CSV table of C-alpha atoms and ligand atoms in Angstrom, one decimal:
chain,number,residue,atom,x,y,z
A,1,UNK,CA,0.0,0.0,0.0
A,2,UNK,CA,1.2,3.2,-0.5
A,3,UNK,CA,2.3,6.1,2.3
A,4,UNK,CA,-0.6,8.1,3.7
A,5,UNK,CA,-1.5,11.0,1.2
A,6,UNK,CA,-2.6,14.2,2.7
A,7,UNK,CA,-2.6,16.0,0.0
A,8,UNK,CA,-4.5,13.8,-2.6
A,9,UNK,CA,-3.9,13.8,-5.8
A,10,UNK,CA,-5.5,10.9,-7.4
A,11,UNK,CA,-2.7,11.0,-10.1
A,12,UNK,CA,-0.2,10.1,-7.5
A,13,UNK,CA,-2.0,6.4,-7.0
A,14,UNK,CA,-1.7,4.9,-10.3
A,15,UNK,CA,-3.9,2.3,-9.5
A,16,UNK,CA,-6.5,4.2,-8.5
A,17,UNK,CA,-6.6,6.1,-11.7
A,18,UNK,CA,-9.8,5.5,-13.6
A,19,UNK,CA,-8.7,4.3,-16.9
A,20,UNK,CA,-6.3,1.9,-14.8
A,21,UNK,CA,-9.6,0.2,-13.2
A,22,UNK,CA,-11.5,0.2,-16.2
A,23,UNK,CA,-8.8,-1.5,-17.7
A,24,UNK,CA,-8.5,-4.1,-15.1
A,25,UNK,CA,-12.2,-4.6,-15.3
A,26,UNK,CA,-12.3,-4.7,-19.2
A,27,UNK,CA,-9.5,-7.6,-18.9
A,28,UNK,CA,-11.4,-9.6,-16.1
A,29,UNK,CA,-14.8,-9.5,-18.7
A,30,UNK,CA,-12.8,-10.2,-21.3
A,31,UNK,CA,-11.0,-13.3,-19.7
A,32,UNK,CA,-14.1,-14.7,-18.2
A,33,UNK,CA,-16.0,-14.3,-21.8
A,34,UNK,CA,-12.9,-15.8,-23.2
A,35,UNK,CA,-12.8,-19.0,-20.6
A,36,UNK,CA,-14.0,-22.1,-22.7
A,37,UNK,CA,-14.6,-24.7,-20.0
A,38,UNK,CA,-15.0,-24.5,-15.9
A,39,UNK,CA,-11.2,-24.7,-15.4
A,40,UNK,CA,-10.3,-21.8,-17.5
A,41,UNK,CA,-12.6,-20.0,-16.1
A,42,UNK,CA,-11.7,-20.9,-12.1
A,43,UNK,CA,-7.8,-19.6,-13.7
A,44,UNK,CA,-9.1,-16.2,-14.9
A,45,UNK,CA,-11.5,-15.6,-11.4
A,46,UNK,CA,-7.9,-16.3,-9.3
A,47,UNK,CA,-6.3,-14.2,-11.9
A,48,UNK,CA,-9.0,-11.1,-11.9
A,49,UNK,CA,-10.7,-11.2,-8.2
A,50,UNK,CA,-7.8,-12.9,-6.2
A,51,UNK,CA,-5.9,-11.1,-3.7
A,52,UNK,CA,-2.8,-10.6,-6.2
A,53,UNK,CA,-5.5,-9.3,-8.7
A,54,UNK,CA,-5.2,-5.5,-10.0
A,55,UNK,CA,-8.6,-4.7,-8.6
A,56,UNK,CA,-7.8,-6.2,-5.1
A,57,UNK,CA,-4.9,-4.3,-5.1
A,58,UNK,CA,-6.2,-1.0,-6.1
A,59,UNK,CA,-8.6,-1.5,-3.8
A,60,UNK,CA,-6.3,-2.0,-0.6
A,61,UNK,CA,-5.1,1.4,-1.9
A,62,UNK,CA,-8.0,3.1,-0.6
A,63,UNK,CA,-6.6,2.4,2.6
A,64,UNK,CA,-4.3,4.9,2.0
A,65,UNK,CA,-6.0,7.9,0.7
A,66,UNK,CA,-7.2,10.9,2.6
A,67,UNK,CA,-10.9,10.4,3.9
A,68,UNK,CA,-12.3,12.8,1.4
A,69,UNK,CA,-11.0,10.8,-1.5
A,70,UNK,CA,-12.1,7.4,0.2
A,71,UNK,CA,-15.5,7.9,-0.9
A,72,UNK,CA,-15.3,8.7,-4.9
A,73,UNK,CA,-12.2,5.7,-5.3
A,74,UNK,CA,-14.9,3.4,-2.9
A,75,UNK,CA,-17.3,4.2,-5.4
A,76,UNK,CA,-14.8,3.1,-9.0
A,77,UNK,CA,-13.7,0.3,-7.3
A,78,UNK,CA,-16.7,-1.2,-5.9
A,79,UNK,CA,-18.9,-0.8,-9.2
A,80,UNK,CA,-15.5,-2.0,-11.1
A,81,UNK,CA,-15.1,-5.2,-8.7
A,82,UNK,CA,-19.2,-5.6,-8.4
A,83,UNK,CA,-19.2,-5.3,-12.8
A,84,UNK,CA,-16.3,-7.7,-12.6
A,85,UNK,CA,-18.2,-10.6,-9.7
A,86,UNK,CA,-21.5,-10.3,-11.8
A,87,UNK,CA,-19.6,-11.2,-14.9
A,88,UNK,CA,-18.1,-14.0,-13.3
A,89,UNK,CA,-21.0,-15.3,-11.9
A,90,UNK,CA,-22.9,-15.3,-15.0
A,91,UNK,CA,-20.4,-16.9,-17.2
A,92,UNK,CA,-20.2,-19.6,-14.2
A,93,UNK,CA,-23.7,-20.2,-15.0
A,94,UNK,CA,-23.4,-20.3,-18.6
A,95,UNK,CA,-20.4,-23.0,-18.4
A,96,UNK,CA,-22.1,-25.2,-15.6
A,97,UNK,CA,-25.1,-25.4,-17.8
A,98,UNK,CA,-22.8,-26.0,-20.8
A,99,UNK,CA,-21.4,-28.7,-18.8
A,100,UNK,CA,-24.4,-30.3,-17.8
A,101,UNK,CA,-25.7,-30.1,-21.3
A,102,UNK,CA,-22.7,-32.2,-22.8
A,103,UNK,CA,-22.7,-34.6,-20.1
A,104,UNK,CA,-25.9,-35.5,-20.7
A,105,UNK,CA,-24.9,-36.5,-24.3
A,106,UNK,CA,-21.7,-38.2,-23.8
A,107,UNK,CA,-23.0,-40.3,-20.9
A,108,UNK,CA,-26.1,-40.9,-22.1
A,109,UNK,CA,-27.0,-45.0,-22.4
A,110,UNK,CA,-29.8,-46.1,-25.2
A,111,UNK,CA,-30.9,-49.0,-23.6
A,112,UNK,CA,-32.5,-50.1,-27.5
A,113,UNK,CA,-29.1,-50.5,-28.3
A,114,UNK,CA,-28.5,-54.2,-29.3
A,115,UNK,CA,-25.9,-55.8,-26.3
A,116,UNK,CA,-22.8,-57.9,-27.1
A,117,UNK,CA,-24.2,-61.4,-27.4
A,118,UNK,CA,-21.6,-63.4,-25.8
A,119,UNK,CA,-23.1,-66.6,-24.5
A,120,UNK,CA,-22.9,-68.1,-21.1
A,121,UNK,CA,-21.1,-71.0,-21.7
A,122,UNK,CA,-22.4,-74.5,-19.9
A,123,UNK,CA,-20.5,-77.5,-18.2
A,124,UNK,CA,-20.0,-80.1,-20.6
A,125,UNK,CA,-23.1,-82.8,-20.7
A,126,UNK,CA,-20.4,-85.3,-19.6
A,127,UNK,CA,-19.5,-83.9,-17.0
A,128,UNK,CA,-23.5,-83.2,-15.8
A,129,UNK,CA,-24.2,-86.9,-16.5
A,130,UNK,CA,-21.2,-87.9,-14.5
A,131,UNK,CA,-22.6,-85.6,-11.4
A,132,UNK,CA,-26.0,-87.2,-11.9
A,133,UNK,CA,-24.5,-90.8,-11.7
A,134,UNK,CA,-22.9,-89.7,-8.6
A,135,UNK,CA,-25.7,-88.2,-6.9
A,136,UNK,CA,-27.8,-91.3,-7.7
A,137,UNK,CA,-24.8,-93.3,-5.8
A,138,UNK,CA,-25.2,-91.1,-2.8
A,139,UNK,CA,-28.8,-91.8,-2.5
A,140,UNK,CA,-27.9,-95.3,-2.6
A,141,UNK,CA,-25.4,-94.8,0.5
A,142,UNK,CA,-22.1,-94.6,-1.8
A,143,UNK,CA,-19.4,-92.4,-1.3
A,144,UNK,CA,-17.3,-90.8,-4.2
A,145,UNK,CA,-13.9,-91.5,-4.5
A,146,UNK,CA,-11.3,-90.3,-7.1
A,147,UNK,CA,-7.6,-91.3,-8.5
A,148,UNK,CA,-5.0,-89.6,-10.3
A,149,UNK,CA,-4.9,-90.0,-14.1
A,150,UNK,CA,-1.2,-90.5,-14.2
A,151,UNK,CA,-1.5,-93.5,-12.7
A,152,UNK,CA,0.9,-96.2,-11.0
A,153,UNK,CA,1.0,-99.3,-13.4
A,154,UNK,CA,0.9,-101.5,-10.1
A,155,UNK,CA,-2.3,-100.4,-9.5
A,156,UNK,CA,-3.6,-100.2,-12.8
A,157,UNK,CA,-2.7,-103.5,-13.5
A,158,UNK,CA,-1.0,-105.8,-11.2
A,159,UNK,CA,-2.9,-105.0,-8.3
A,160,UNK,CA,-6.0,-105.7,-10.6
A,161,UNK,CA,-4.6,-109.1,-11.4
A,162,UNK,CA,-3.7,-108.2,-14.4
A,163,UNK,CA,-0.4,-110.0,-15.2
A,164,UNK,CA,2.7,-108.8,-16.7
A,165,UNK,CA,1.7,-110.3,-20.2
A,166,UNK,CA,-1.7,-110.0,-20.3
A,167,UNK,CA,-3.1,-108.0,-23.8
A,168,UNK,CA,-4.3,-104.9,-21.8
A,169,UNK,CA,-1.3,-104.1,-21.2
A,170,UNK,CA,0.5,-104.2,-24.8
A,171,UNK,CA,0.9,-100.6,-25.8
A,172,UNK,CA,-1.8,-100.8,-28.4
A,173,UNK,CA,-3.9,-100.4,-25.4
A,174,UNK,CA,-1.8,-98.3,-22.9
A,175,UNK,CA,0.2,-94.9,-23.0
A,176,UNK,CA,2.9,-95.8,-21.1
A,177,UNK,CA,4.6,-92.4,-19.4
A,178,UNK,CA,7.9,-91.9,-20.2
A,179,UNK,CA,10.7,-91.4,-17.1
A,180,UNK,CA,13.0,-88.6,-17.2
A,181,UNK,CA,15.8,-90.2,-18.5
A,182,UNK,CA,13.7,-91.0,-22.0
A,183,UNK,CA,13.3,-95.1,-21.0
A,184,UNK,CA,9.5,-96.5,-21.7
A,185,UNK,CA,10.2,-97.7,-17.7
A,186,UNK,CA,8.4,-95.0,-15.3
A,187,UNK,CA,5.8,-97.5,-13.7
A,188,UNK,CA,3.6,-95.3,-14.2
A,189,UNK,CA,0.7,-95.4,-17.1
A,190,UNK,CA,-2.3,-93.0,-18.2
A,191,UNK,CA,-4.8,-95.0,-16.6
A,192,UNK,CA,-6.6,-97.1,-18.8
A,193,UNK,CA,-9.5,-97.7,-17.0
A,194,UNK,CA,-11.4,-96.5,-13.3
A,195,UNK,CA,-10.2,-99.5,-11.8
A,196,UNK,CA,-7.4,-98.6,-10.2
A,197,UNK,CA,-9.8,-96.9,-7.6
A,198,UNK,CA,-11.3,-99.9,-6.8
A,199,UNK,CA,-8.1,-100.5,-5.2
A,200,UNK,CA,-7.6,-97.2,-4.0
A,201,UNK,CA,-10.7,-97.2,-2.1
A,202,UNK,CA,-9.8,-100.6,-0.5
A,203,UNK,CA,-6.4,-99.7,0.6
A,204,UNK,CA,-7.7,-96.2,2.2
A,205,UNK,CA,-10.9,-97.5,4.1
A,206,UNK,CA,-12.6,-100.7,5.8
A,207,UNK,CA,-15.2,-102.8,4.7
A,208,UNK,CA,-18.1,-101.9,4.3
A,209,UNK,CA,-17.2,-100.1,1.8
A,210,UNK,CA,-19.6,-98.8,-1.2
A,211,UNK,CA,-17.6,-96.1,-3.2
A,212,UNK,CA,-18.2,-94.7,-6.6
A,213,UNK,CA,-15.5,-93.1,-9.3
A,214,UNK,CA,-16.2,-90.9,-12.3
A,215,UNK,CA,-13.0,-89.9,-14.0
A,216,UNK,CA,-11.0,-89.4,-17.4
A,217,UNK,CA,-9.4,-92.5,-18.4
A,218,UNK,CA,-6.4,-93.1,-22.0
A,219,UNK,CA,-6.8,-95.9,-24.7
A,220,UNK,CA,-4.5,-96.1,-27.8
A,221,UNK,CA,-7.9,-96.2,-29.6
A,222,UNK,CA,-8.9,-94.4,-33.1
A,223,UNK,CA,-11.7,-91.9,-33.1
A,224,UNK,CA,-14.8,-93.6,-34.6
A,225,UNK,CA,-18.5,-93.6,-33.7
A,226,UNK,CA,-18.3,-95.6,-30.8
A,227,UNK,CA,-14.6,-94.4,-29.5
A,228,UNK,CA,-13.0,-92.0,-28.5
A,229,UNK,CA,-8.6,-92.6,-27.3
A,230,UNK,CA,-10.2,-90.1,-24.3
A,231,UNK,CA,-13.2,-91.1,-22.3
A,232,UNK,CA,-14.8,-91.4,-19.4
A,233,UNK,CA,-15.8,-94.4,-17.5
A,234,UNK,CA,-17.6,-94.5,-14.5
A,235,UNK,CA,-16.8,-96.9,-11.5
A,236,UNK,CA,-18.4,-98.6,-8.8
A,237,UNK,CA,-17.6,-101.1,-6.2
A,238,UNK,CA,-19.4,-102.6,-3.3
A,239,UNK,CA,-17.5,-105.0,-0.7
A,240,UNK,CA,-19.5,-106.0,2.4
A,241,UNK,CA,-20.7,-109.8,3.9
A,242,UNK,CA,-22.8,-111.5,1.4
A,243,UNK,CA,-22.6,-109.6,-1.3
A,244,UNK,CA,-23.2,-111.7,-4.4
A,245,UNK,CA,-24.2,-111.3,-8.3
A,246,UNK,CA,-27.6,-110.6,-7.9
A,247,UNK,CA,-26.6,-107.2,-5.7
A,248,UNK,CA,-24.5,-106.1,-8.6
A,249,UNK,CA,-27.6,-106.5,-11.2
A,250,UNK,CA,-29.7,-105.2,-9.3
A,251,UNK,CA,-28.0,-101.9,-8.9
A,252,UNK,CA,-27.2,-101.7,-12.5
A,253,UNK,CA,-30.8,-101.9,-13.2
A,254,UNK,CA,-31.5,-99.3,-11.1
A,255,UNK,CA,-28.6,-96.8,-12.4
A,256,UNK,CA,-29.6,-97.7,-16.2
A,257,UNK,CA,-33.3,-97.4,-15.7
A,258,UNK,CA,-32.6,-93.7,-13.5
A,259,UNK,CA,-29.9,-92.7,-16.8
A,260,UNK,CA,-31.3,-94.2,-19.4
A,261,UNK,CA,-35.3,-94.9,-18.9
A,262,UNK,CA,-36.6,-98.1,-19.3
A,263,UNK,CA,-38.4,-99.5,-22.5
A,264,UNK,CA,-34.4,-100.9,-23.5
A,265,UNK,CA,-33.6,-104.1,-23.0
A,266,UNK,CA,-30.0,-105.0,-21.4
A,267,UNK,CA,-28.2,-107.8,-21.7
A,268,UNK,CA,-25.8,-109.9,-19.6
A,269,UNK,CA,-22.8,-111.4,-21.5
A,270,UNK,CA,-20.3,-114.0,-20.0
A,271,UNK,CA,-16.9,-112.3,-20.0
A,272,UNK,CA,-13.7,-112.3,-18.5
A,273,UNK,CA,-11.6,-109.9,-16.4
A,274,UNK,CA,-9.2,-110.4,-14.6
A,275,UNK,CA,-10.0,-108.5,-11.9
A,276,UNK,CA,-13.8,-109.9,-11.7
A,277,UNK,CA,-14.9,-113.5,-11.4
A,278,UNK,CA,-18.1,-114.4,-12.3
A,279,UNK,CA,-17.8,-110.9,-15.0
A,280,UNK,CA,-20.0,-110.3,-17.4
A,281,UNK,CA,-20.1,-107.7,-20.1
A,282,UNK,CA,-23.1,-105.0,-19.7
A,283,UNK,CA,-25.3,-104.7,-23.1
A,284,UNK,CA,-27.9,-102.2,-23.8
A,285,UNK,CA,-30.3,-102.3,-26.9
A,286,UNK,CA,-29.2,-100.7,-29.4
A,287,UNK,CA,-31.9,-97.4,-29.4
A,288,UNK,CA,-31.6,-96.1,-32.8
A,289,UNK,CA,-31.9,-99.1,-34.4
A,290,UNK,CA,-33.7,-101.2,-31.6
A,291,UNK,CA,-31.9,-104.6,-32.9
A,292,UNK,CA,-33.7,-104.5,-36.8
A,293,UNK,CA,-30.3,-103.6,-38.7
A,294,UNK,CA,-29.2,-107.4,-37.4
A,295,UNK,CA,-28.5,-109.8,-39.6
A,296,UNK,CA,-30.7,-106.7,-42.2
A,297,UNK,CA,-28.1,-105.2,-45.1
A,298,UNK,CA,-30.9,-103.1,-45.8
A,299,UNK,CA,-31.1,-100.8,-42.9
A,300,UNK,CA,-27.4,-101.0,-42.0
A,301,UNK,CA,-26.8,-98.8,-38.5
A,302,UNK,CA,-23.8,-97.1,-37.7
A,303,UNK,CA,-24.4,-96.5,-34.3
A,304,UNK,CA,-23.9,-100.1,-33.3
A,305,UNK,CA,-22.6,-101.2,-36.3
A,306,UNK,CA,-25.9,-103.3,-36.9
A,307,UNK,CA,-25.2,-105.9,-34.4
A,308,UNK,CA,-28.2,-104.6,-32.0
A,309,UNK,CA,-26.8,-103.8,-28.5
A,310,UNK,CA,-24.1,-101.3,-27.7
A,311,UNK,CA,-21.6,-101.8,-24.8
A,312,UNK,CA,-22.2,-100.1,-21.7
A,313,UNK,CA,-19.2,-101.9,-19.6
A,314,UNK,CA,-17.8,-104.5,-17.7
A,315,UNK,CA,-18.6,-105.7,-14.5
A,316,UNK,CA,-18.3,-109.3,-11.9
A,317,UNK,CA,-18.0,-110.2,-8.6
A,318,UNK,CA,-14.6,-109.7,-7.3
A,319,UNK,CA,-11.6,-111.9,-7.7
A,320,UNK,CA,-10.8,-112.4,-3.9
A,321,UNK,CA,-6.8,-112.1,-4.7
A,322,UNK,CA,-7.9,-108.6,-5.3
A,323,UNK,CA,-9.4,-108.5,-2.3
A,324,UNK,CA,-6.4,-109.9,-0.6
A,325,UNK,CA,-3.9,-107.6,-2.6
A,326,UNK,CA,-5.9,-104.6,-1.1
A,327,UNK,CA,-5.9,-105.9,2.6
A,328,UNK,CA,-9.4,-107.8,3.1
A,329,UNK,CA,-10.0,-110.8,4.2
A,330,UNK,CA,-12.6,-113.0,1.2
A,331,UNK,CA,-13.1,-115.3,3.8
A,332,UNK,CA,-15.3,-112.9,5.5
A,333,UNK,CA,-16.1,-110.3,2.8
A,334,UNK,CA,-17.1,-110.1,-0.9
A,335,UNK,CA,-18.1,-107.3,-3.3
A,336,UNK,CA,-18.9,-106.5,-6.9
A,337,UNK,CA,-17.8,-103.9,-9.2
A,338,UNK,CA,-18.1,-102.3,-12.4
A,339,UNK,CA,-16.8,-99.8,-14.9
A,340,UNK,CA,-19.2,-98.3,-17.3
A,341,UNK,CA,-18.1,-95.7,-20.4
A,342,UNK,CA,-19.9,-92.5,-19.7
A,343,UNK,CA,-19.9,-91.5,-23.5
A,344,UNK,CA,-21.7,-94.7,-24.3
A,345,UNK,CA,-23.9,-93.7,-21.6
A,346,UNK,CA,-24.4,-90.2,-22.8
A,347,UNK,CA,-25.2,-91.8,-26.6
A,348,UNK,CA,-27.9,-93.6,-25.1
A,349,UNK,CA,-29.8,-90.7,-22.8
A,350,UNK,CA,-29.5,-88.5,-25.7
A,351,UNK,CA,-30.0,-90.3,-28.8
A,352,UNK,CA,-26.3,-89.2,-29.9
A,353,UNK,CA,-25.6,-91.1,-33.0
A,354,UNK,CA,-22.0,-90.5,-32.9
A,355,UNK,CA,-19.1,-90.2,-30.5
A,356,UNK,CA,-17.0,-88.1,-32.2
A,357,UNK,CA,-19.3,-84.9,-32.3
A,358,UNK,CA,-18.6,-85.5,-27.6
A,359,UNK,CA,-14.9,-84.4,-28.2
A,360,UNK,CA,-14.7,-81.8,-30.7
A,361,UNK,CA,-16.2,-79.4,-28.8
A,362,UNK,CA,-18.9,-77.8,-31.4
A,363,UNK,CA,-21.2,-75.5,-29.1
A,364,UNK,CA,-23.7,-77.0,-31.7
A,365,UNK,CA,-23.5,-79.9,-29.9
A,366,UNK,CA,-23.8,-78.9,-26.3
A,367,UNK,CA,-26.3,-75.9,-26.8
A,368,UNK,CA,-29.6,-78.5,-26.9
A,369,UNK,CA,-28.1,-79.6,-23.8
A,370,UNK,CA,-29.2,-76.8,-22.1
A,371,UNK,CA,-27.2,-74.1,-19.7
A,372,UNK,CA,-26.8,-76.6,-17.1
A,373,UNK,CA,-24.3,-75.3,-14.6
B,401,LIG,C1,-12.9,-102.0,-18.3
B,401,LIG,O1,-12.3,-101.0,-18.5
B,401,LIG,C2,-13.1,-102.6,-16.9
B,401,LIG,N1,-12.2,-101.8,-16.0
B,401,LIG,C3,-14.5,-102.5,-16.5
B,401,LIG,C4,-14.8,-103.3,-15.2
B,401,LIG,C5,-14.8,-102.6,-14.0
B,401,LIG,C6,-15.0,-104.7,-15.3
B,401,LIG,C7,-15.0,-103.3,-12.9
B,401,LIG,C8,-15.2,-105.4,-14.1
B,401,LIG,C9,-15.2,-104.7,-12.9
B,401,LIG,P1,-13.7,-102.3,-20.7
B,401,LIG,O2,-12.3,-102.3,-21.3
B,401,LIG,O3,-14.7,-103.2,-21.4
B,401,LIG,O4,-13.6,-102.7,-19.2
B,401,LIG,O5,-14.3,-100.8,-20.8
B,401,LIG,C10,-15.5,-100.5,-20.1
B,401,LIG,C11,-16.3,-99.6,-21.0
B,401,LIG,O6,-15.6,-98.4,-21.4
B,401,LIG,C12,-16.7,-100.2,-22.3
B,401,LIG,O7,-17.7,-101.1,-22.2
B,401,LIG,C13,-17.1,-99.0,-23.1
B,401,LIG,O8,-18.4,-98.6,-22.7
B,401,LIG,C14,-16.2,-98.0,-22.6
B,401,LIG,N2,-15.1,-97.8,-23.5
B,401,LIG,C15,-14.0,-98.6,-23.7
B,401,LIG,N3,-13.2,-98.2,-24.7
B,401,LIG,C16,-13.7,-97.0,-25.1
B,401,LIG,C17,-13.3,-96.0,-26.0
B,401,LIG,N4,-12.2,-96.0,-26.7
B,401,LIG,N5,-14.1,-94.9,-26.2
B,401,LIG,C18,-15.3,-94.8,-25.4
B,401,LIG,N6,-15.7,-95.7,-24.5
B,401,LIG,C19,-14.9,-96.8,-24.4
């Protein structure tokens, strides 16, 4: 501020000369009128009405004139300041409203606009069917047990009773996993079947024991209709006092007639495993062609290659020097077991014709399947 000035000559306070506030408040207008957005315009109000401001200034300068001079500067400062606040509020207003105007068109949503159509995707029906078969085992008292797919050959085989030179074992049937050092000789296989957690279960619990296994299982086989070198089997095993054949048909009745529906006939075939004794092989009618492409060149059927039935699985009482390999005495106790391919399962709930069209993971497929999750 400058001295006291007794004798006033308003030509000695520059910035109290009129021309010098009229300047400062043409600037502010013009700075305000020139701000384009809300942040310009907070820069040109610090600028023009902040305390480092020319009118600010000048008007501190008052301070220092004599009274009778306070009244007229008062007067050119205040209208100058009041011209310059009235500008800035108006041009506030404008620019909010500006603001709120644009926002409402850059943010605005147009809900008729068509959304990305990105399907939910579903759990394979495989895997579905294989949580079905296990829930109809828990109903029936089972529990589920699981083994790794990288399995030990002991227990894919020996422990099974399958010997060293039985066929199974031949690599046309196995994918035998290599050890480190590049030799064929790890012991360990890709499991070829859910067997192996027949044993598992065995060797980890007590008779009674009722335990079910779904799981992946390897076969050196060629994709065709009916196979697939990947598939699913599911397995099941009972061992208890007095269990006999009958138990074991029984509860494949039930589980085919819950899967599959009746009104298909199934058929009990001698067989032979190793592993089983009494074993049998499980047919089921054939349900495309219901048995008429037999012995018919006319009406040929691919599904079961005209011979009528299609093969669920295997299944038999079992062998008691499994039972002993695993621990249990088969003087007291005896079970059943059996391993059924889910695929072949799957063709029959769902009239699939074809095997292939399981693994090559067309959503054409799966999408009459539903979005079960
Ligand atoms: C076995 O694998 C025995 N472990 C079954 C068993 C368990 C017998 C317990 C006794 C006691 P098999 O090799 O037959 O058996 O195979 C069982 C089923 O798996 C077949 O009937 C068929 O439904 C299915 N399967 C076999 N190979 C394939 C394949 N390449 N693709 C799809 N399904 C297959």
């Amino acid at each position: 501020m400058s001295a006291p000035n007794k004798s006033y000559d308003p030509v000695e306070v520059e910035a109290l000369k009129p021309e010098v506030v009229e300047q400062a408040r043409d600037e502010a207008l013009a700075a305000f009128a020139a701000a384009a957005d809300l942040d310009e315009l907070k820069q040109a109000k610090v600028a023009h009405t902040g305390d480092r401001s020319p009118l600010s200034l000048a008007n501190r300068e008052i301070g220092a004139l004599p009274p009778q001079a306070k009244a007229a500067a008062g007067k050119l400062i205040g209208q100058a300041r009041g011209a310059v606040n009235q500008a800035l509020a108006a041009r506030q207003v404008e620019l909010e409203a500006e603001r709120d105007a644009r926002v409402l068109v850059e943010e605005a949503v147009d809900v008729t606009l068509p959304y990305g159509r990105v399907p939910r995707g579903a759990r394979h029906p495989l895997t579905t069917l294989a949580e079905r078969i296990e829930d109809t085992f828990v109903a029936m008292g089972y529990q589920v047990a699981s083994g790794p797919e990288v399995e030990a050959e002991w227990l894919n085989f020996d422990a099974l009773n399958l010997h060293a030179d039985h066929p199974a074992r031949s690599m046309q049937d196995t994918f035998f996993v290599e050890a480190p050092d590049g030799t064929a000789d790890s012991g360990m296989v890709l499991r070829t079947q859910t067997s192996p957690v027949q044993i598992r279960a065995m060797l980890a619990g007590e008779p009674p024991l009722y335990a079910v296994s779904p799981g992946r299982v390897y076969r050196t086989d060629e994709l065709d209709a009916t196979h697939t070198p990947v598939f699913r089997q599911v397995e099941a095993i009972a061992v208890d006092e007095g269990i006999t054949f009958g138990h074991l048909k029984g509860t494949i009745e039930v589980l085919v007639e819950k899967l599959i529906g009746g009104g298909l006939e199934l058929r009990w075939r001698p067989s032979y495993f190793p592993f089983t004794e009494p074993s049998a092989e499980i047919d089921l009618q054939c349900f495309v062609c219901r048995g008429a492409s037999v012995g018919n060149p006319d009406r040929p059927c691919r599904t079961c290659s005209s011979e009528g039935w299609i093969e669920l699985g295997g299944c038999g009482v079992v062998n008691p020097r499994v039972l002993v390999a695993a621990g249990i005495d088969p003087s007291r106790y005896s079970g059943f077991a059996f391993g059924l391919g889910l695929e072949r399962i799957l063709m029959n709930r769902h009239n699939v014709a074809d095997m292939r069209d399981m693994v090559e993971g067309d959503v054409r497929f799966t999408l009459p399947f539903g979005m079960e999750i």
